[in-house]
Amino acid sequence: MKRSLIWLCAAMLPLCAAAQTPGLGKRATRHAVERLMMDNPPRLGLDTAATPEQLAEWRDSMAAAMRTLMRHPAAEAAAPVFESKVSRPGYTVERWLTYPLPGYEVPVLVLVPDRPHPTRASVICMPGFGQTKELLAGEPYSCYDLSAQPDSVTPRGAMARHFAEMGLVAVAVDSPCCGELSDNGYFDYLASSRFLLETGWSYLGLSSWQAKVALDMLRNRADIDRNRIIAAGFSLGTEPMMALGLMEPDIRAFVYNDFMCRTRERALVLNAARDNGARPYPNTDEHLIPCFLTTFDFPDIVAAFAPRPVIMTEGGMDRDFDMIRAAYAKAGAPDGATCIHYAKYADPADRQRLDTVPSGLDMDGFFRLANVDPPNHYFKAEHVLPWLRDLLESWE
Amino acid sequence: MKRSLIWLCAAMLPLCAAAQTPGLGKRATRHAVERLMMDNPPRLGLDTAATPEQLAEWRDSMAAAMRTLMRHPAAEAAAPVFESKVSRPGYTVERWLTYPLPGYEVPVLVLVPDRPHPTRASVICMPGFGQTKELLAGEPYSCYDLSAQPDSVTPRGAMARHFAEMGLVAVAVDSPCCGELSDNGYFDYLASSRFLLETGWSYLGLSSWQAKVALDMLRNRADIDRNRIIAAGFSLGTEPMMALGLMEPDIRAFVYNDFMCRTRERALVLNAARDNGARPYPNTDEHLIPCFLTTFDFPDIVAAFAPRPVIMTEGGMDRDFDMIRAAYAKAGAPDGATCIHYAKYADPADRQRLDTVPSGLDMDGFFRLANVDPPNHYFKAEHVLPWLRDLLESWE
């Protein structure tokens, strides 16, 4: 689908601002490479003027592009193997071994409720940076054999346990290099990302493939309805959920527990020089997928989930929420996208309402303009669970 | 060309060793990604059993693969513009402005000897990590307007000035993000590499393109013989020279001033855990070109220069020198590859002679096994200039 000229111009605006990286000499290579980024806006960026029919076509292109970028192996993974289980109040935790690559054994936890929800809905959960599947399951952080008693109160971040307590079969998957997949406890994401990038793959490619293999395991369970699978991600874990969201059209709903960010724009405006003169890139190589940001950005991806229900729990810019809601409305689901701001910015009067983010920011300055409250970045059970309750009701 | 099975097995040996990363848990993601690297050996790795005819074909494939990986822009660069010149004893330094990308102005120095060598030979020079073209030209490190008097004695690293003093027109080109191309003096290679990688390009892609634009400028000079251009790189600067070496068959000879390294093997064996548990990748993102190391490695590239003369000045493993010399012999130039070890390892009795490098090394351990003497990493004028004298004589 061809981008409309109007949208193209709108998309360029923040980039023009970014071009004025404060104090950057005109000969600096950085100037040239920023310009390269600006001259290559996402080729599949949402065209807000598109018709519903064009949007349907666009969603197909988005899915195809994500498949190309994620480079999932053509070979099927070996069948998962059941390893053990323990009983917890109200649910059972099963440990399964999955095999995303030959010789790569990835344990996965499956929380099976004693009283399944009548909809037989289920959920796949991915944790944040450095977190473990055990944390999602409400087990002690690194007790892989489930031998220690968990807290009797469900910890705030125990996404999968919250869901199981609502009657959902909940699968918790580690991110690569985390927990049991770490290098003896060292979260080895940088060197492993580099190895992956050298071979033409990426951390997100592997991460989403691990999740896909667990998703297939979930799909094959007799105790769930495979048309009622939800994908839930926290922070780093939202990325593989976004990837699967585009690639797997039968995922029925999404929990996006992070702020909604145009990551390309962020890279271009977060350019205040530190004391040593450095203007570092805002994230490290576990987020690098060559040509991802020249294809789409996060708000485009979530907009392409339409009409499948999504909850976004940690705000961001009204601009992006408006864009996503408009895409949902055109897909016939005007209430499909639930957009929740951080409590600190819940009142619209407290929010910045920018169309473009100015250049020359440091991380704190960026967060302020993007309505992000970093100390309160956590799994928002208080919003997700009521949303889920309503969703399940609508499925009954 | 299909790799022979024998060579494939030989190539796998160091990798089997690397698989035994000491203490790495079998479930570690790092284990899986190392395995991915091992399962994807360079598809164009030199087949030592190939016939001369097969090698000629292979060289074409190498050139084509390098062109694909470097992704040089299809659009021609704007014409260079002369800016200024200063007279130095025995030569003139000209400052030219080149335009590798629209809006990206890259100054280049051209040292023009008062008494040109009768062969009208010339050379393009690229500096090491963080160095400047001014250093190569023997000017003060960051005096871009050439207003300060240089040392009367030619500094050791002043590659281009050494060459000009021998009568060659010598072009000195900055690496991206260095010197005038830096961010106000900050060598901004990491963030700039990341921007490049995001768009599907790479630091080496840009670096070799900058060099290519300067090379074209050199080719168009009336005072040189365009069939007698030499490419000379020091350290980081050897990489763009290798890239151009494959892509530009009319470059006539090469100065490779670094140790000869199988960078893929190094990544796999440099895996001793530090105190914090980290096993970092041996270099940073200015060396990342996705799918480079699954295509070829440095010794393959230099072997593909055959029969064009090359001098390698800082040793490495006899295994790799032997392989390169054999390729030259098959190309009808048994003396074409001049292989010089560090003085410390000049005596074969002092050298390690391994076929495969064992796993579990830190940087010092690796350098010892690879016969590298890091404190003596510098431009080896004492070897390069006599070699060049002989080469020029052979051209007269």
mmCIF file of C-alpha atoms in Angstrom, chain B residues 73-348:
data_model
loop_
_atom_site.group_PDB
_atom_site.id
_atom_site.type_symbol
_atom_site.label_atom_id
_atom_site.label_comp_id
_atom_site.label_asym_id
_atom_site.label_seq_id
_atom_site.Cartn_x
_atom_site.Cartn_y
_atom_site.Cartn_z
ATOM 1 C CA PRO B 73 24.720 3.333 -2.851
ATOM 2 C CA ALA B 74 23.668 3.001 -6.467
ATOM 3 C CA ALA B 75 23.847 6.767 -6.924
ATOM 4 C CA GLU B 76 27.218 8.202 -7.812
ATOM 5 C CA ALA B 77 28.771 10.632 -5.378
ATOM 6 C CA ALA B 78 28.924 14.297 -6.343
ATOM 7 C CA ALA B 79 32.259 15.428 -7.769
ATOM 8 C CA PRO B 80 34.979 16.274 -5.238
ATOM 9 C CA VAL B 81 35.885 19.901 -4.744
ATOM 10 C CA PHE B 82 39.380 21.227 -4.212
ATOM 11 C CA GLU B 83 39.607 23.317 -1.052
ATOM 12 C CA SER B 84 43.183 24.301 -0.244
ATOM 13 C CA LYS B 85 46.777 23.205 -0.188
ATOM 14 C CA VAL B 86 49.951 23.701 1.794
ATOM 15 C CA SER B 87 53.518 23.046 0.845
ATOM 16 C CA ARG B 88 55.626 20.648 2.881
ATOM 17 C CA PRO B 89 59.275 19.700 2.340
ATOM 18 C CA GLY B 90 59.236 17.353 -0.648
ATOM 19 C CA TYR B 91 55.461 17.293 -1.221
ATOM 20 C CA THR B 92 52.247 19.294 -1.176
ATOM 21 C CA VAL B 93 49.195 18.474 0.911
ATOM 22 C CA GLU B 94 45.915 19.141 -0.888
ATOM 23 C CA ARG B 95 42.579 19.217 0.909
ATOM 24 C CA TRP B 96 39.633 17.996 -1.121
ATOM 25 C CA LEU B 97 35.989 17.740 -0.176
ATOM 26 C CA THR B 98 34.221 14.538 -1.192
ATOM 27 C CA TYR B 99 30.490 13.778 -1.000
ATOM 28 C CA PRO B 100 29.823 10.098 -0.295
ATOM 29 C CA LEU B 101 26.155 10.842 0.513
ATOM 30 C CA PRO B 102 23.981 13.874 -0.196
ATOM 31 C CA GLY B 103 24.823 16.453 2.442
ATOM 32 C CA TYR B 104 27.705 14.389 3.839
ATOM 33 C CA GLU B 105 30.915 16.296 3.188
ATOM 34 C CA VAL B 106 34.039 14.256 3.825
ATOM 35 C CA PRO B 107 37.367 16.063 3.537
ATOM 36 C CA VAL B 108 40.266 14.039 2.219
ATOM 37 C CA LEU B 109 43.979 14.804 2.114
ATOM 38 C CA VAL B 110 46.059 14.182 -0.989
ATOM 39 C CA LEU B 111 49.823 14.253 -0.611
ATOM 40 C CA VAL B 112 51.432 15.091 -3.946
ATOM 41 C CA PRO B 113 55.189 14.495 -4.172
ATOM 42 C CA ASP B 114 57.471 17.131 -5.700
ATOM 43 C CA ARG B 115 59.276 14.348 -7.530
ATOM 44 C CA PRO B 116 56.745 11.762 -8.575
ATOM 45 C CA HIS B 117 57.930 8.208 -8.880
ATOM 46 C CA PRO B 118 58.452 7.243 -12.553
ATOM 47 C CA THR B 119 55.800 4.513 -12.251
ATOM 48 C CA ARG B 120 53.178 7.149 -11.316
ATOM 49 C CA ALA B 121 52.034 4.769 -8.603
ATOM 50 C CA SER B 122 49.664 6.032 -5.932
ATOM 51 C CA VAL B 123 48.117 4.812 -2.712
ATOM 52 C CA ILE B 124 44.947 5.192 -0.670
ATOM 53 C CA CYS B 125 45.416 4.971 3.098
ATOM 54 C CA MET B 126 42.920 4.291 5.910
ATOM 55 C CA PRO B 127 43.781 4.824 9.579
ATOM 56 C CA GLY B 128 43.301 2.706 12.669
ATOM 57 C CA PHE B 129 40.650 2.952 15.386
ATOM 58 C CA GLY B 130 40.228 6.569 16.478
ATOM 59 C CA GLN B 131 43.101 7.827 14.326
ATOM 60 C CA THR B 132 42.793 10.644 11.799
ATOM 61 C CA LYS B 133 43.798 11.250 8.224
ATOM 62 C CA GLU B 134 45.996 14.062 9.557
ATOM 63 C CA LEU B 135 47.990 11.512 11.525
ATOM 64 C CA LEU B 136 48.434 9.456 8.342
ATOM 65 C CA ALA B 137 49.605 12.603 6.562
ATOM 66 C CA GLY B 138 52.131 13.403 9.264
ATOM 67 C CA GLU B 139 50.219 16.545 10.262
ATOM 68 C CA PRO B 140 49.249 17.337 13.854
ATOM 69 C CA TYR B 141 46.480 14.884 14.841
ATOM 70 C CA SER B 142 43.489 17.222 14.723
ATOM 71 C CA CYS B 143 44.716 20.289 12.882
ATOM 72 C CA TYR B 144 42.203 20.082 10.050
ATOM 73 C CA ASP B 145 43.104 23.343 8.337
ATOM 74 C CA LEU B 146 46.770 22.316 8.057
ATOM 75 C CA SER B 147 47.782 25.573 9.698
ATOM 76 C CA ALA B 148 50.283 24.055 12.130
ATOM 77 C CA GLN B 149 53.757 22.963 11.163
ATOM 78 C CA PRO B 150 54.179 19.199 11.227
ATOM 79 C CA ASP B 151 57.145 17.420 12.815
ATOM 80 C CA SER B 152 60.216 17.624 10.667
ATOM 81 C CA VAL B 153 60.810 13.918 11.254
ATOM 82 C CA THR B 154 58.112 11.751 9.708
ATOM 83 C CA PRO B 155 56.193 10.138 12.589
ATOM 84 C CA ARG B 156 56.092 6.354 12.616
ATOM 85 C CA GLY B 157 52.358 6.102 11.917
ATOM 86 C CA ALA B 158 52.355 8.684 9.110
ATOM 87 C CA MET B 159 51.708 6.112 6.426
ATOM 88 C CA ALA B 160 50.675 8.540 3.694
ATOM 89 C CA ARG B 161 53.648 10.841 4.296
ATOM 90 C CA HIS B 162 56.043 7.887 4.129
ATOM 91 C CA PHE B 163 54.546 6.973 0.769
ATOM 92 C CA ALA B 164 54.639 10.551 -0.544
ATOM 93 C CA GLU B 165 58.294 10.747 0.429
ATOM 94 C CA MET B 166 58.829 7.751 -1.837
ATOM 95 C CA GLY B 167 57.199 9.641 -4.731
ATOM 96 C CA LEU B 168 53.656 8.277 -4.562
ATOM 97 C CA VAL B 169 50.507 10.381 -4.648
ATOM 98 C CA ALA B 170 48.979 9.360 -1.322
ATOM 99 C CA VAL B 171 45.344 9.857 -0.330
ATOM 100 C CA ALA B 172 44.439 9.787 3.369
ATOM 101 C CA VAL B 173 40.789 9.178 4.262
ATOM 102 C CA ASP B 174 39.159 9.351 7.683
ATOM 103 C CA SER B 175 37.187 6.464 9.077
ATOM 104 C CA PRO B 176 33.574 7.415 9.792
ATOM 105 C CA CYS B 177 33.069 9.234 13.106
ATOM 106 C CA CYS B 178 36.776 10.092 13.391
ATOM 107 C CA GLY B 179 38.582 13.395 13.355
ATOM 108 C CA GLU B 180 36.591 15.933 11.380
ATOM 109 C CA LEU B 181 33.790 13.391 11.108
ATOM 110 C CA SER B 182 33.558 12.988 14.865
ATOM 111 C CA ASP B 183 30.889 14.473 17.105
ATOM 112 C CA ASN B 184 32.889 17.488 18.305
ATOM 113 C CA GLY B 185 35.893 15.317 18.972
ATOM 114 C CA TYR B 186 33.917 12.419 20.412
ATOM 115 C CA PHE B 187 34.595 9.259 18.377
ATOM 116 C CA ASP B 188 30.965 8.362 17.955
ATOM 117 C CA TYR B 189 31.358 4.989 16.266
ATOM 118 C CA LEU B 190 28.944 2.989 18.439
ATOM 119 C CA ALA B 191 25.759 5.046 18.096
ATOM 120 C CA SER B 192 26.516 5.736 14.442
ATOM 121 C CA SER B 193 27.083 2.034 13.784
ATOM 122 C CA ARG B 194 23.747 1.327 15.407
ATOM 123 C CA PHE B 195 21.923 3.842 13.200
ATOM 124 C CA LEU B 196 23.564 2.284 10.167
ATOM 125 C CA LEU B 197 22.646 -1.237 11.246
ATOM 126 C CA GLU B 198 19.045 -0.186 11.861
ATOM 127 C CA THR B 199 18.784 0.879 8.230
ATOM 128 C CA GLY B 200 20.358 -2.369 7.020
ATOM 129 C CA TRP B 201 23.778 -0.845 6.387
ATOM 130 C CA SER B 202 26.938 -1.066 8.498
ATOM 131 C CA TYR B 203 29.945 0.923 9.662
ATOM 132 C CA LEU B 204 32.155 -1.032 7.261
ATOM 133 C CA GLY B 205 29.672 -0.462 4.467
ATOM 134 C CA LEU B 206 29.935 3.286 4.977
ATOM 135 C CA SER B 207 33.639 3.212 5.669
ATOM 136 C CA SER B 208 34.412 1.318 2.467
ATOM 137 C CA TRP B 209 32.066 3.636 0.567
ATOM 138 C CA GLN B 210 33.915 6.711 1.856
ATOM 139 C CA ALA B 211 37.123 5.041 0.740
ATOM 140 C CA LYS B 212 35.619 4.134 -2.625
ATOM 141 C CA VAL B 213 34.632 7.745 -3.278
ATOM 142 C CA ALA B 214 38.175 8.868 -2.437
ATOM 143 C CA LEU B 215 39.548 6.081 -4.631
ATOM 144 C CA ASP B 216 37.469 7.316 -7.553
ATOM 145 C CA MET B 217 38.827 10.804 -6.999
ATOM 146 C CA LEU B 218 42.348 9.395 -7.049
ATOM 147 C CA ARG B 219 41.622 7.389 -10.211
ATOM 148 C CA ASN B 220 40.604 10.565 -12.005
ATOM 149 C CA ARG B 221 43.828 12.418 -11.298
ATOM 150 C CA ALA B 222 45.977 13.071 -14.334
ATOM 151 C CA ASP B 223 49.208 12.639 -12.365
ATOM 152 C CA ILE B 224 48.790 8.955 -11.526
ATOM 153 C CA ASP B 225 48.560 5.653 -13.379
ATOM 154 C CA ARG B 226 45.160 4.275 -12.451
ATOM 155 C CA ASN B 227 46.425 0.759 -12.956
ATOM 156 C CA ARG B 228 49.015 1.210 -10.248
ATOM 157 C CA ILE B 229 46.920 2.101 -7.223
ATOM 158 C CA ILE B 230 47.822 0.508 -3.903
ATOM 159 C CA ALA B 231 45.437 0.168 -0.932
ATOM 160 C CA ALA B 232 46.956 0.444 2.526
ATOM 161 C CA GLY B 233 45.156 0.002 5.823
ATOM 162 C CA PHE B 234 46.222 0.071 9.433
ATOM 163 C CA SER B 235 44.212 -1.878 12.018
ATOM 164 C CA LEU B 236 40.517 -0.864 11.694
ATOM 165 C CA GLY B 237 41.507 0.631 8.339
ATOM 166 C CA THR B 238 42.435 -2.805 6.959
ATOM 167 C CA GLU B 239 38.741 -3.671 6.837
ATOM 168 C CA PRO B 240 37.606 -1.123 4.232
ATOM 169 C CA MET B 241 40.776 -1.916 2.278
ATOM 170 C CA MET B 242 39.804 -5.609 2.277
ATOM 171 C CA ALA B 243 36.300 -4.720 1.133
ATOM 172 C CA LEU B 244 37.593 -2.536 -1.702
ATOM 173 C CA GLY B 245 40.220 -5.135 -2.514
ATOM 174 C CA LEU B 246 37.540 -7.642 -3.464
ATOM 175 C CA MET B 247 35.221 -5.120 -5.086
ATOM 176 C CA GLU B 248 37.784 -3.214 -7.128
ATOM 177 C CA PRO B 249 39.855 -5.635 -9.181
ATOM 178 C CA ASP B 250 42.038 -2.831 -10.527
ATOM 179 C CA ILE B 251 43.603 -2.088 -7.147
ATOM 180 C CA ARG B 252 47.059 -3.394 -7.838
ATOM 181 C CA ALA B 253 48.575 -4.164 -4.432
ATOM 182 C CA PHE B 254 47.782 -4.160 -0.715
ATOM 183 C CA VAL B 255 49.326 -3.231 2.592
ATOM 184 C CA TYR B 256 47.607 -5.153 5.411
ATOM 185 C CA ASN B 257 48.960 -3.730 8.624
ATOM 186 C CA ASP B 258 47.354 -5.829 11.341
ATOM 187 C CA PHE B 259 47.604 -9.439 12.403
ATOM 188 C CA MET B 260 45.795 -11.925 10.202
ATOM 189 C CA CYS B 261 42.792 -13.148 12.161
ATOM 190 C CA ARG B 262 39.964 -15.603 11.708
ATOM 191 C CA THR B 263 37.501 -13.304 13.422
ATOM 192 C CA ARG B 264 34.768 -15.932 13.570
ATOM 193 C CA GLU B 265 36.983 -18.427 15.333
ATOM 194 C CA ARG B 266 38.115 -15.677 17.706
ATOM 195 C CA ALA B 267 34.521 -14.902 18.639
ATOM 196 C CA LEU B 268 33.974 -18.550 19.468
ATOM 197 C CA VAL B 269 37.091 -19.188 21.543
ATOM 198 C CA LEU B 270 37.336 -15.896 23.428
ATOM 199 C CA ASN B 271 34.896 -17.077 26.042
ATOM 200 C CA ALA B 272 36.622 -17.079 29.394
ATOM 201 C CA ALA B 273 34.213 -15.724 31.979
ATOM 202 C CA ARG B 274 35.219 -12.493 33.687
ATOM 203 C CA ASP B 275 34.736 -11.930 37.402
ATOM 204 C CA ASN B 276 31.183 -10.709 36.860
ATOM 205 C CA GLY B 277 30.367 -13.799 34.786
ATOM 206 C CA ALA B 278 30.388 -11.976 31.457
ATOM 207 C CA ARG B 279 31.935 -13.513 28.351
ATOM 208 C CA PRO B 280 31.825 -10.482 26.077
ATOM 209 C CA TYR B 281 32.014 -10.536 22.305
ATOM 210 C CA PRO B 282 35.566 -9.628 21.276
ATOM 211 C CA ASN B 283 34.672 -6.464 19.407
ATOM 212 C CA THR B 284 31.933 -3.860 19.176
ATOM 213 C CA ASP B 285 29.357 -2.948 16.569
ATOM 214 C CA GLU B 286 31.627 -1.096 14.175
ATOM 215 C CA HIS B 287 32.722 -4.615 13.190
ATOM 216 C CA LEU B 288 29.216 -6.041 12.827
ATOM 217 C CA ILE B 289 28.061 -6.756 9.295
ATOM 218 C CA PRO B 290 25.232 -9.283 9.470
ATOM 219 C CA CYS B 291 26.096 -12.416 7.435
ATOM 220 C CA PHE B 292 29.704 -11.340 6.810
ATOM 221 C CA LEU B 293 31.174 -14.171 8.887
ATOM 222 C CA THR B 294 28.791 -16.698 7.401
ATOM 223 C CA THR B 295 30.149 -15.684 3.986
ATOM 224 C CA PHE B 296 33.922 -15.425 4.472
ATOM 225 C CA ASP B 297 36.580 -14.480 6.963
ATOM 226 C CA PHE B 298 39.641 -12.250 6.724
ATOM 227 C CA PRO B 299 42.141 -14.886 5.512
ATOM 228 C CA ASP B 300 39.710 -15.932 2.767
ATOM 229 C CA ILE B 301 39.452 -12.334 1.614
ATOM 230 C CA VAL B 302 43.188 -11.761 1.472
ATOM 231 C CA ALA B 303 43.652 -15.118 -0.293
ATOM 232 C CA ALA B 304 41.215 -13.844 -2.913
ATOM 233 C CA PHE B 305 43.493 -10.877 -3.666
ATOM 234 C CA ALA B 306 45.828 -13.330 -5.415
ATOM 235 C CA PRO B 307 47.768 -12.778 -7.611
ATOM 236 C CA ARG B 308 47.893 -9.083 -6.626
ATOM 237 C CA PRO B 309 50.831 -8.381 -4.275
ATOM 238 C CA VAL B 310 50.045 -8.044 -0.588
ATOM 239 C CA ILE B 311 52.191 -7.488 2.471
ATOM 240 C CA MET B 312 50.903 -8.567 5.877
ATOM 241 C CA THR B 313 53.052 -6.997 8.547
ATOM 242 C CA GLU B 314 51.863 -8.185 11.925
ATOM 243 C CA GLY B 315 51.838 -11.921 11.796
ATOM 244 C CA GLY B 316 49.184 -14.210 13.078
ATOM 245 C CA MET B 317 48.962 -17.953 12.699
ATOM 246 C CA ASP B 318 51.188 -19.817 10.272
ATOM 247 C CA ARG B 319 48.123 -21.847 9.366
ATOM 248 C CA ASP B 320 46.513 -18.751 7.822
ATOM 249 C CA PHE B 321 49.672 -17.471 6.151
ATOM 250 C CA ASP B 322 50.216 -20.937 4.648
ATOM 251 C CA MET B 323 46.677 -20.948 3.302
ATOM 252 C CA ILE B 324 47.071 -17.497 1.747
ATOM 253 C CA ARG B 325 50.455 -18.357 0.232
ATOM 254 C CA ALA B 326 49.023 -21.524 -1.279
ATOM 255 C CA ALA B 327 46.247 -19.520 -2.926
ATOM 256 C CA TYR B 328 48.840 -17.127 -4.347
ATOM 257 C CA ALA B 329 50.931 -20.010 -5.644
ATOM 258 C CA LYS B 330 47.916 -21.430 -7.451
ATOM 259 C CA ALA B 331 47.244 -18.022 -8.949
ATOM 260 C CA GLY B 332 50.746 -18.069 -10.428
ATOM 261 C CA ALA B 333 52.240 -15.660 -7.871
ATOM 262 C CA PRO B 334 54.106 -17.842 -5.375
ATOM 263 C CA ASP B 335 55.898 -14.767 -3.986
ATOM 264 C CA GLY B 336 52.885 -12.474 -4.127
ATOM 265 C CA ALA B 337 52.001 -12.698 -0.435
ATOM 266 C CA THR B 338 54.652 -11.318 1.889
ATOM 267 C CA CYS B 339 54.022 -12.617 5.404
ATOM 268 C CA ILE B 340 55.854 -10.923 8.237
ATOM 269 C CA HIS B 341 55.548 -11.814 11.896
ATOM 270 C CA TYR B 342 55.936 -9.537 14.898
ATOM 271 C CA ALA B 343 59.639 -9.257 15.800
ATOM 272 C CA LYS B 344 58.858 -11.088 19.019
ATOM 273 C CA TYR B 345 57.683 -14.082 16.988
ATOM 274 C CA ALA B 346 59.958 -13.745 13.975
ATOM 275 C CA ASP B 347 61.784 -16.923 14.954
ATOM 276 C CA PRO B 348 59.494 -19.836 14.088
#
